Short mmCIF file of C-alpha atoms and ligand atoms in Angstrom, two decimals:
data_model
loop_
_atom_site.label_atom_id
_atom_site.label_comp_id
_atom_site.label_asym_id
_atom_site.label_seq_id
_atom_site.Cartn_x
_atom_site.Cartn_y
_atom_site.Cartn_z
CA MET S 1 74.55 -69.20 -115.58
CA ALA S 2 74.15 -70.46 -112.42
CA SER S 3 71.93 -73.22 -111.47
CA ILE S 4 70.92 -75.73 -108.80
CA SER S 5 70.17 -79.84 -109.15
CA ALA S 6 68.75 -81.77 -106.57
CA GLU S 7 68.30 -84.83 -106.90
CA LYS S 8 66.65 -87.54 -105.08
CA LEU S 9 67.55 -86.23 -101.40
CA TYR S 10 66.85 -87.52 -98.09
CA LYS S 11 68.24 -86.47 -94.68
CA VAL S 12 66.61 -88.11 -92.14
CA PHE S 13 67.82 -87.46 -88.08
CA GLY S 14 68.52 -89.75 -85.92
CA ARG S 15 71.12 -92.55 -85.65
CA ARG S 16 71.67 -94.73 -88.57
CA PRO S 17 69.46 -93.17 -90.78
CA GLN S 18 70.13 -94.95 -93.72
CA ARG S 19 68.30 -97.40 -92.50
CA GLY S 20 65.67 -95.08 -92.55
CA VAL S 21 65.85 -94.40 -96.20
CA ASP S 22 65.49 -98.00 -97.08
CA ALA S 23 62.39 -98.36 -95.30
CA LEU S 24 60.79 -95.19 -96.82
CA GLU S 25 62.11 -96.69 -100.42
CA ASN S 26 60.22 -99.18 -99.26
CA GLY S 27 56.69 -97.71 -98.41
CA ALA S 28 57.22 -97.07 -94.51
CA THR S 29 56.23 -93.94 -93.43
CA ARG S 30 56.85 -91.42 -91.01
CA ALA S 31 54.84 -92.95 -88.58
CA ASP S 32 57.00 -96.21 -88.92
CA LEU S 33 60.47 -93.62 -88.60
CA ARG S 34 59.46 -92.48 -85.85
CA LYS S 35 59.00 -95.29 -83.78
CA GLN S 36 62.52 -96.30 -84.60
CA GLY S 37 63.72 -92.58 -83.61
CA LEU S 38 64.03 -91.62 -86.99
CA THR S 39 62.76 -88.24 -88.08
CA PRO S 40 62.89 -87.93 -92.30
CA ALA S 41 63.14 -84.43 -92.41
CA VAL S 42 63.74 -84.50 -96.16
CA ILE S 43 62.55 -87.12 -98.47
CA ASP S 44 63.07 -87.66 -102.18
CA ALA S 45 63.38 -84.20 -102.86
CA SER S 46 63.79 -83.98 -106.80
CA PHE S 47 64.40 -80.05 -108.51
CA ASP S 48 66.23 -77.91 -110.36
CA VAL S 49 66.60 -74.25 -110.00
CA THR S 50 67.37 -72.83 -113.48
CA ASP S 51 69.70 -69.52 -114.43
CA GLY S 52 67.65 -66.33 -112.95
CA GLU S 53 64.71 -68.26 -111.44
CA ILE S 54 63.49 -67.34 -108.26
CA PHE S 55 62.42 -70.92 -106.93
CA VAL S 56 60.61 -71.05 -103.91
CA VAL S 57 60.12 -73.47 -101.87
CA MET S 58 56.47 -73.73 -100.00
CA GLY S 59 54.79 -75.43 -96.60
CA LEU S 60 54.55 -75.09 -92.85
CA SER S 61 56.60 -75.14 -90.34
CA GLY S 62 58.67 -78.63 -90.13
CA SER S 63 57.59 -79.85 -93.57
CA GLY S 64 61.75 -79.67 -93.89
CA LYS S 65 62.40 -76.33 -95.93
CA SER S 66 65.09 -75.63 -94.34
CA THR S 67 67.14 -78.82 -93.97
CA LEU S 68 66.62 -79.15 -97.71
CA ILE S 69 68.17 -75.00 -98.12
CA ARG S 70 70.86 -76.15 -95.77
CA MET S 71 71.89 -78.94 -97.93
CA VAL S 72 71.66 -77.18 -100.80
CA ASN S 73 74.09 -74.89 -98.95
CA GLY S 74 76.84 -77.41 -97.96
CA LEU S 75 75.57 -76.93 -94.11
CA LEU S 76 74.19 -80.45 -93.97
CA GLU S 77 74.97 -83.57 -95.33
CA PRO S 78 72.47 -85.52 -97.36
CA THR S 79 71.88 -88.81 -95.34
CA SER S 80 70.94 -90.02 -99.79
CA GLY S 81 71.23 -87.93 -102.72
CA SER S 82 72.86 -85.57 -104.10
CA VAL S 83 73.07 -81.61 -104.82
CA SER S 84 74.74 -79.84 -107.04
CA ILE S 85 75.34 -76.27 -108.28
CA ASP S 86 76.67 -75.44 -111.42
CA GLY S 87 77.31 -79.65 -112.29
CA ASP S 88 79.73 -79.32 -109.59
CA ASP S 89 78.77 -82.13 -107.00
CA VAL S 90 78.82 -80.22 -103.29
CA THR S 91 77.42 -83.21 -101.60
CA ARG S 92 81.14 -84.98 -102.85
CA LEU S 93 83.04 -81.98 -102.73
CA GLY S 94 84.74 -81.79 -98.94
CA GLY S 95 86.84 -79.45 -97.13
CA GLU S 96 88.67 -76.50 -99.38
CA LYS S 97 86.36 -77.07 -102.47
CA LEU S 98 83.45 -77.42 -100.83
CA ARG S 99 84.37 -74.23 -98.22
CA ALA S 100 85.41 -72.50 -101.57
CA VAL S 101 81.66 -73.42 -104.15
CA ARG S 102 79.61 -71.70 -100.86
CA ARG S 103 81.98 -69.13 -100.51
CA ASP S 104 82.17 -67.75 -104.70
CA LYS S 105 79.12 -68.91 -106.00
CA VAL S 106 76.21 -69.01 -103.19
CA SER S 107 75.26 -66.80 -100.35
CA MET S 108 72.94 -67.21 -97.42
CA VAL S 109 70.20 -64.86 -96.22
CA PHE S 110 68.65 -65.66 -92.71
CA GLN S 111 65.09 -64.74 -91.17
CA HIS S 112 66.96 -63.13 -88.25
CA PHE S 113 70.20 -61.74 -89.49
CA ALA S 114 72.87 -61.63 -87.01
CA LEU S 115 74.64 -57.77 -87.18
CA LEU S 116 77.79 -57.59 -85.69
CA PRO S 117 76.90 -54.35 -83.07
CA HIS S 118 80.16 -53.05 -82.91
CA ARG S 119 81.05 -52.33 -86.41
CA THR S 120 79.36 -50.05 -89.25
CA VAL S 121 76.25 -51.01 -91.63
CA GLY S 122 78.93 -50.70 -94.08
CA GLU S 123 81.36 -53.18 -92.38
CA ASN S 124 78.34 -55.57 -91.92
CA ALA S 125 77.47 -54.85 -95.48
CA ALA S 126 80.90 -55.83 -96.48
CA TYR S 127 81.77 -59.23 -93.92
CA ALA S 128 81.24 -61.77 -96.85
CA LEU S 129 84.03 -60.14 -98.65
CA VAL S 130 86.35 -60.01 -95.44
CA ILE S 131 86.28 -63.68 -95.02
CA SER S 132 87.25 -64.03 -98.58
CA GLY S 133 90.30 -61.90 -98.83
CA VAL S 134 88.68 -58.75 -100.75
CA ASN S 135 90.91 -55.41 -100.28
CA ARG S 136 89.70 -52.56 -98.32
CA SER S 137 88.47 -50.08 -101.11
CA GLU S 138 86.80 -52.82 -103.41
CA ARG S 139 85.29 -53.77 -100.35
CA GLU S 140 83.63 -50.18 -99.33
CA GLN S 141 82.82 -49.79 -102.85
CA ARG S 142 80.60 -53.14 -103.13
CA ALA S 143 79.43 -52.74 -99.91
CA SER S 144 78.47 -49.22 -100.61
CA ARG S 145 76.80 -50.12 -104.03
CA ALA S 146 75.21 -52.99 -102.48
CA LEU S 147 73.48 -50.59 -99.73
CA GLU S 148 72.36 -48.66 -102.46
CA MET S 149 70.43 -51.37 -104.31
CA VAL S 150 68.21 -52.50 -100.85
CA GLY S 151 67.66 -48.59 -100.36
CA LEU S 152 69.91 -48.15 -97.43
CA GLY S 153 72.32 -45.90 -99.82
CA GLY S 154 74.16 -43.52 -97.22
CA TRP S 155 73.83 -45.32 -94.27
CA GLY S 156 77.20 -46.71 -94.12
CA GLY S 157 78.71 -44.98 -91.67
CA SER S 158 75.75 -45.72 -89.35
CA MET S 159 75.66 -48.46 -86.54
CA PRO S 160 73.49 -51.30 -86.51
CA GLY S 161 71.95 -49.91 -83.57
CA GLU S 162 70.61 -47.01 -85.80
CA LEU S 163 68.65 -49.16 -87.77
CA SER S 164 64.99 -50.81 -87.40
CA GLY S 165 64.20 -54.49 -88.06
CA GLY S 166 63.15 -54.03 -91.56
CA MET S 167 66.78 -51.61 -92.22
CA ARG S 168 68.70 -54.56 -90.44
CA GLN S 169 67.20 -57.28 -92.57
CA ARG S 170 68.52 -55.00 -96.13
CA VAL S 171 71.63 -54.93 -94.56
CA GLY S 172 71.34 -58.79 -94.70
CA LEU S 173 70.51 -58.96 -98.24
CA ALA S 174 72.89 -55.82 -98.86
CA ARG S 175 75.95 -58.05 -97.51
CA ALA S 176 74.62 -60.76 -100.04
CA LEU S 177 74.60 -58.69 -102.77
CA ALA S 178 78.49 -57.51 -102.04
CA SER S 179 80.12 -61.09 -102.10
CA GLY S 180 78.86 -60.88 -105.59
CA THR S 181 77.33 -64.29 -105.92
CA ASP S 182 75.55 -65.90 -108.45
CA ILE S 183 73.00 -67.87 -106.02
CA MET S 184 71.31 -66.43 -103.52
CA LEU S 185 70.03 -68.94 -100.73
CA MET S 186 67.13 -66.81 -98.91
CA ASP S 187 65.60 -68.65 -95.95
CA GLU S 188 62.63 -67.15 -94.83
CA ALA S 189 64.55 -63.91 -94.84
CA PHE S 190 60.86 -61.65 -94.64
CA SER S 191 59.16 -63.99 -91.86
CA ALA S 192 59.95 -61.56 -89.61
CA LEU S 193 59.14 -58.21 -90.94
CA ASP S 194 55.84 -56.13 -90.66
CA PRO S 195 53.56 -56.95 -93.48
CA LEU S 196 53.94 -53.67 -95.39
CA ILE S 197 57.87 -53.32 -95.07
CA ARG S 198 57.71 -57.22 -96.53
CA ARG S 199 55.47 -56.28 -99.57
CA ASP S 200 58.31 -53.35 -99.94
CA MET S 201 60.77 -56.12 -99.53
CA GLN S 202 58.95 -57.88 -101.64
CA ASP S 203 58.80 -55.50 -104.83
CA GLN S 204 62.86 -54.52 -104.15
CA LEU S 205 63.92 -58.46 -104.40
CA ILE S 206 61.46 -58.80 -107.91
CA GLU S 207 63.35 -55.88 -109.35
CA LEU S 208 66.81 -55.81 -107.78
CA GLN S 209 66.21 -59.76 -109.47
CA GLN S 210 65.39 -58.43 -112.99
CA GLU S 211 68.26 -56.10 -112.45
CA LEU S 212 70.92 -58.66 -111.49
CA GLY S 213 69.27 -61.90 -112.71
CA LYS S 214 70.77 -63.59 -109.96
CA THR S 215 69.50 -67.43 -109.48
CA ILE S 216 67.60 -67.55 -106.05
CA LEU S 217 65.91 -70.37 -103.77
CA PHE S 218 63.84 -68.42 -101.56
CA ILE S 219 62.02 -70.41 -98.89
CA THR S 220 58.69 -69.20 -97.11
CA HIS S 221 55.62 -70.78 -95.31
CA ASP S 222 53.45 -68.15 -96.57
CA LEU S 223 51.37 -69.10 -99.59
CA ASN S 224 51.01 -65.32 -100.95
CA GLU S 225 54.68 -64.28 -100.75
CA ALA S 226 55.29 -67.90 -102.56
CA MET S 227 52.31 -67.01 -105.17
CA ARG S 228 54.19 -63.47 -105.53
CA LEU S 229 58.22 -64.30 -106.04
CA GLY S 230 57.94 -67.68 -107.19
CA ASP S 231 58.59 -68.36 -110.82
CA ARG S 232 58.25 -71.81 -109.61
CA ILE S 233 57.05 -72.50 -106.74
CA ALA S 234 57.72 -76.06 -104.97
CA MET S 235 55.25 -77.06 -102.63
CA MET S 236 56.49 -79.21 -99.69
CA ARG S 237 54.52 -81.25 -97.05
CA ASP S 238 55.92 -83.29 -94.55
CA GLY S 239 59.60 -83.37 -96.48
CA ARG S 240 57.88 -84.53 -99.52
CA ILE S 241 57.63 -82.54 -102.57
CA GLU S 242 54.10 -82.35 -103.95
CA GLN S 243 54.30 -80.26 -106.44
CA ILE S 244 56.36 -77.91 -108.51
CA GLY S 245 54.78 -75.60 -110.88
CA THR S 246 54.14 -71.89 -111.59
CA ALA S 247 51.71 -69.94 -109.20
CA GLU S 248 48.91 -70.37 -111.83
CA GLU S 249 49.77 -74.08 -112.32
CA ILE S 250 49.38 -74.39 -109.04
CA LEU S 251 45.61 -72.89 -108.80
CA ASN S 252 44.45 -74.46 -111.59
CA ASP S 253 45.58 -77.48 -112.07
CA PRO S 254 46.69 -79.40 -108.14
CA VAL S 255 47.75 -82.81 -108.25
CA ASN S 256 45.85 -83.44 -105.11
CA ASN S 257 43.60 -82.74 -102.83
CA TYR S 258 46.01 -81.38 -100.17
CA VAL S 259 46.98 -78.26 -102.77
CA ALA S 260 43.75 -77.86 -103.46
CA GLU S 261 43.24 -77.22 -100.63
CA PHE S 262 46.25 -74.66 -98.92
CA VAL S 263 45.88 -73.04 -102.41
CA GLN S 264 41.32 -72.38 -102.22
CA ASP S 265 41.59 -69.19 -100.32
CA VAL S 266 44.33 -67.47 -102.66
CA ASP S 267 43.57 -63.66 -103.68
CA ARG S 268 42.96 -65.16 -107.56
CA THR S 269 43.42 -61.71 -108.64
CA ARG S 270 46.48 -61.07 -107.10
CA VAL S 271 48.42 -64.10 -108.28
CA LEU S 272 46.96 -64.52 -112.12
CA THR S 273 47.73 -62.15 -114.58
CA ALA S 274 46.05 -60.82 -118.38
CA ALA S 275 48.36 -63.05 -119.77
CA ASN S 276 46.81 -65.91 -117.76
CA ILE S 277 42.88 -65.41 -118.84
CA MET S 278 43.39 -63.88 -122.27
CA GLU S 279 41.93 -65.43 -124.88
CA PRO S 280 43.08 -64.56 -128.27
CA PRO S 281 40.93 -62.51 -130.28
CA VAL S 282 38.69 -64.29 -132.80
CA ALA S 283 39.57 -62.17 -135.31
CA VAL S 284 41.89 -59.33 -136.50
CA LEU S 285 41.07 -56.13 -138.91
CA GLY S 286 44.01 -55.10 -140.72
CA ALA S 287 44.72 -51.31 -140.59
CA GLU S 288 44.41 -51.15 -144.84
CA GLN S 289 41.23 -53.48 -145.03
CA GLY S 290 38.23 -51.72 -144.80
CA PRO S 291 34.09 -52.12 -143.89
CA GLN S 292 33.82 -54.95 -146.36
CA THR S 293 36.54 -57.48 -145.02
CA ALA S 294 35.47 -55.74 -141.32
CA HIS S 295 31.59 -56.99 -142.38
CA LYS S 296 32.18 -60.21 -143.50
CA LEU S 297 34.76 -61.18 -140.47
CA MET S 298 32.15 -60.42 -138.32
CA ARG S 299 29.21 -62.58 -139.92
CA GLU S 300 31.83 -65.25 -139.93
CA HIS S 301 33.17 -65.32 -136.58
CA GLN S 302 30.02 -64.13 -134.66
CA THR S 303 31.74 -61.10 -133.09
CA SER S 304 30.68 -57.28 -132.62
CA VAL S 305 33.92 -56.26 -131.88
CA LEU S 306 37.72 -56.29 -133.86
CA PRO S 307 40.62 -55.04 -133.19
CA VAL S 308 42.16 -53.38 -135.68
CA LEU S 309 46.43 -53.82 -135.74
CA ARG S 310 49.18 -52.38 -138.17
CA ARG S 311 51.35 -54.39 -139.68
CA ASP S 312 53.94 -54.15 -136.78
CA ARG S 313 50.41 -55.94 -134.59
CA THR S 314 50.56 -53.23 -132.54
CA LEU S 315 46.73 -51.43 -131.99
CA ALA S 316 45.47 -49.61 -134.53
CA GLY S 317 42.10 -49.63 -133.00
CA LEU S 318 38.89 -51.34 -132.66
CA VAL S 319 36.18 -50.90 -134.95
CA HIS S 320 32.51 -52.05 -134.07
CA GLU S 321 29.20 -53.43 -135.58
CA HIS S 322 27.56 -50.08 -136.04
CA ASP S 323 29.94 -48.13 -137.35
CA VAL S 324 30.69 -51.27 -139.90
CA ALA S 325 26.89 -51.44 -141.07
CA GLY S 326 26.56 -48.09 -141.54
CA ALA S 327 29.41 -47.41 -143.66
CA VAL S 328 28.71 -50.80 -145.67
CA ARG S 329 25.42 -49.43 -146.14
CA ASP S 330 26.67 -45.76 -146.81
CA SER S 331 29.46 -46.86 -148.64
CA SER S 332 31.49 -44.29 -146.35
CA GLU S 333 34.25 -44.52 -144.22
CA MET S 334 34.31 -46.94 -141.70
CA ARG S 335 35.17 -45.49 -137.69
CA VAL S 336 37.37 -47.14 -135.73
CA GLN S 337 37.32 -46.06 -131.95
CA PRO S 338 40.97 -45.13 -131.46
CA ALA S 339 43.39 -46.91 -129.47
CA ASP S 340 43.85 -44.67 -127.12
CA GLN S 341 40.77 -44.76 -126.27
CA VAL S 342 40.75 -48.44 -126.11
CA GLY S 343 40.96 -50.08 -122.74
CA THR S 344 44.24 -51.50 -122.83
CA VAL S 345 46.34 -53.39 -120.25
CA PRO S 346 50.17 -54.57 -119.96
CA GLN S 347 50.17 -58.73 -120.09
CA ASP S 348 51.81 -58.95 -116.50
CA ALA S 349 49.62 -56.71 -114.59
CA HIS S 350 47.38 -58.67 -112.13
CA LEU S 351 43.59 -58.93 -112.38
CA VAL S 352 43.05 -56.66 -109.11
CA ASP S 353 44.94 -53.99 -111.56
CA LEU S 354 42.38 -54.50 -114.14
CA PHE S 355 38.99 -53.95 -112.83
CA ALA S 356 38.78 -50.40 -113.11
CA SER S 357 39.70 -50.90 -116.83
CA ALA S 358 37.18 -53.18 -117.13
CA THR S 359 33.93 -51.19 -115.97
CA GLU S 360 34.36 -49.01 -118.88
CA HIS S 361 35.51 -50.88 -121.67
CA PRO S 362 33.78 -54.60 -121.94
CA LEU S 363 36.69 -55.48 -124.31
CA LEU S 364 40.14 -55.29 -122.72
CA VAL S 365 43.10 -55.44 -125.54
CA VAL S 366 46.03 -57.11 -123.74
CA LEU S 367 49.23 -55.59 -125.14
CA ASP S 368 52.77 -57.24 -124.73
CA GLU S 369 56.29 -55.06 -123.60
CA ARG S 370 56.49 -54.15 -127.06
CA ASP S 371 52.94 -52.64 -127.44
CA ARG S 372 51.54 -55.91 -129.78
CA VAL S 373 48.36 -57.33 -129.18
CA VAL S 374 48.74 -60.70 -127.59
CA GLY S 375 45.20 -61.32 -126.94
CA VAL S 376 41.45 -59.65 -125.24
CA ILE S 377 40.28 -60.41 -122.06
CA PRO S 378 35.95 -59.93 -122.29
CA ARG S 379 34.62 -58.48 -119.22
CA VAL S 380 32.71 -61.83 -118.54
CA THR S 381 36.32 -63.38 -119.10
CA LEU S 382 37.42 -61.47 -116.45
CA LEU S 383 34.59 -61.73 -114.06
CA ALA S 384 34.74 -65.52 -114.67
CA ALA S 385 38.10 -66.00 -113.82
CA LEU S 386 37.81 -64.57 -109.95
CA HIS S 387 35.23 -68.05 -109.58
CA THR S 388 36.84 -70.42 -111.51
CA GLY S 389 39.02 -73.17 -110.02
CA PRO S 390 39.61 -76.33 -109.14
CA SER S 391 37.29 -76.01 -105.72
CA GLU S 392 34.20 -75.25 -107.66
CA GLY S 393 35.57 -76.21 -111.47
CA GLY S 394 35.03 -80.23 -111.35
CA GLY S 395 37.77 -81.32 -108.37
CA PRO S 396 41.84 -80.81 -108.53
CA GLY S 397 43.07 -82.21 -111.43
CA ALA S 398 40.50 -79.90 -113.66
CA THR S 399 42.02 -77.37 -115.88
CA SER S 400 40.70 -73.81 -116.25
CA GLU S 401 38.56 -73.31 -119.07
CA THR S 402 39.73 -69.50 -118.94
CA THR S 403 43.91 -69.83 -119.16
CA THR S 404 43.72 -70.30 -122.97
CA THR S 405 46.85 -69.28 -124.30
CA GLY S 406 46.78 -69.95 -127.93
CA ASP S 407 48.71 -67.99 -130.32
CA LEU S 408 47.61 -64.96 -131.98
CA GLN S 409 45.70 -65.77 -135.81
CA PRO S 410 45.39 -63.42 -137.64
CA THR S 411 42.36 -64.03 -139.81
CA GLY S 412 41.96 -60.57 -141.18
CA GLY S 413 45.09 -60.97 -143.79
CA ALA S 414 43.89 -63.96 -145.65
CA ALA S 415 39.76 -62.11 -146.64
N1 LIG P 1 69.49 -81.38 -86.43
C1 LIG P 1 67.87 -81.94 -86.19
N2 LIG P 1 67.71 -82.61 -85.31
C2 LIG P 1 66.69 -84.37 -85.35
N3 LIG P 1 65.48 -83.34 -85.92
C3 LIG P 1 65.49 -82.47 -86.79
C4 LIG P 1 67.07 -81.25 -86.84
N4 LIG P 1 66.62 -80.29 -87.90
C5 LIG P 1 65.55 -80.34 -87.77
N5 LIG P 1 64.79 -81.57 -87.88
C6 LIG P 1 63.29 -81.68 -87.21
O1 LIG P 1 63.03 -81.75 -89.29
C7 LIG P 1 61.68 -81.58 -89.67
C8 LIG P 1 61.78 -80.81 -90.38
O2 LIG P 1 62.49 -79.41 -89.87
P1 LIG P 1 63.24 -78.13 -90.72
O3 LIG P 1 63.77 -78.48 -91.70
O4 LIG P 1 63.61 -77.51 -89.61
O5 LIG P 1 61.31 -77.66 -91.17
P2 LIG P 1 61.02 -75.81 -91.88
O6 LIG P 1 62.11 -75.47 -91.97
O7 LIG P 1 60.08 -76.36 -93.10
O8 LIG P 1 60.29 -75.54 -90.84
C9 LIG P 1 61.11 -81.19 -88.12
O9 LIG P 1 60.60 -82.27 -87.90
C10 LIG P 1 62.65 -80.95 -87.37
O10 LIG P 1 61.80 -80.69 -86.02
MG1 LIG P 2 63.16 -73.90 -91.32
#
């Protein structure tokens, strides 16, 4: 269990900063404070990062992200408010205790990772462990495992000068991993990398996260990066957190015009997933059920196609209206389109990856990780999902109609 909790955090730079906090609480603006020579970098920020979550703080340059993460890390003392790590209020801890929390629980990865030039890559990766007094053989072992995890297996004996920029940044990540802390704080850790390498690192971080279950506070000024990585995202502007939510919540339900305008150009097809836009099937047929039941369900629910589900909710196939009608008329076997000829998609697939399938199949069937049917996506819904959103759908606050997440109701069993 590793968690971070920030409550009503303020950081005001300048002389007698508490005056600034008081003024802000009484409605003063940033401009008012500047006139007094004060810079409010973080204003009334509250959030919780839960165990095993990637929580992204996203904001333009100067919005207060680094100041925020440095207060979490204990590098900066808040002017007001508190930060707890696993329930310990780090803003009240001093000296040795604070150092112990930072050493044992938190590691940090920066944008420009400074490697010690005369030490090997392995020694660099193990560096945090030298400081915490881990013996040499364990250091080497943990560093080489960490290097392996970030794709630098075999590079431990090389010198930093032999590495590219992307590889050096990986060493920074390896150092954080080798330290074995449950919490990783990452301040623009990928921002200096070329787009392709950056994407690679993002994928790797997601993979590592799934494997290791770290609690990650990740800072970026790049919205696409935020949407790709964040289980939840805090949108920050001028020192304040404007909104906290999943990528989908922020896209479909921005709290104000600032957030709405910020996200309007996001490529929705790379953010939204099948689960985000799927609908519960209007009706499903049990695998044991025959054409009479299928016919009745189709009439009742005004649908021309029904998924056929086995008892364990996996997909047996689809039945189509003409086959059902034929079977009823001739009292014959009903043709079922077998599951391997149906367009099925995993629920976490991004919309961009559904189009190829949707051109062949008018109805996509959405499966969970155990291949159980959790919803369907008619082709028209997929197309509509590209065009709905706050910028066109009635302004900020309008909830998209395409985000049905209702339970799958088996209606076939009752017939
Ligand atoms: N040590 C400092 N002294 C005075 N002002 C600072 C200091 N650190 C940051 N600031 C100011 O606080 C604001 C937020 O900065 P920062 O947290 O670095 O933003 P970000 O990381 O989002 O770019 C900026 O206006 C910056 O100039
Ligand atoms: Mg910064």
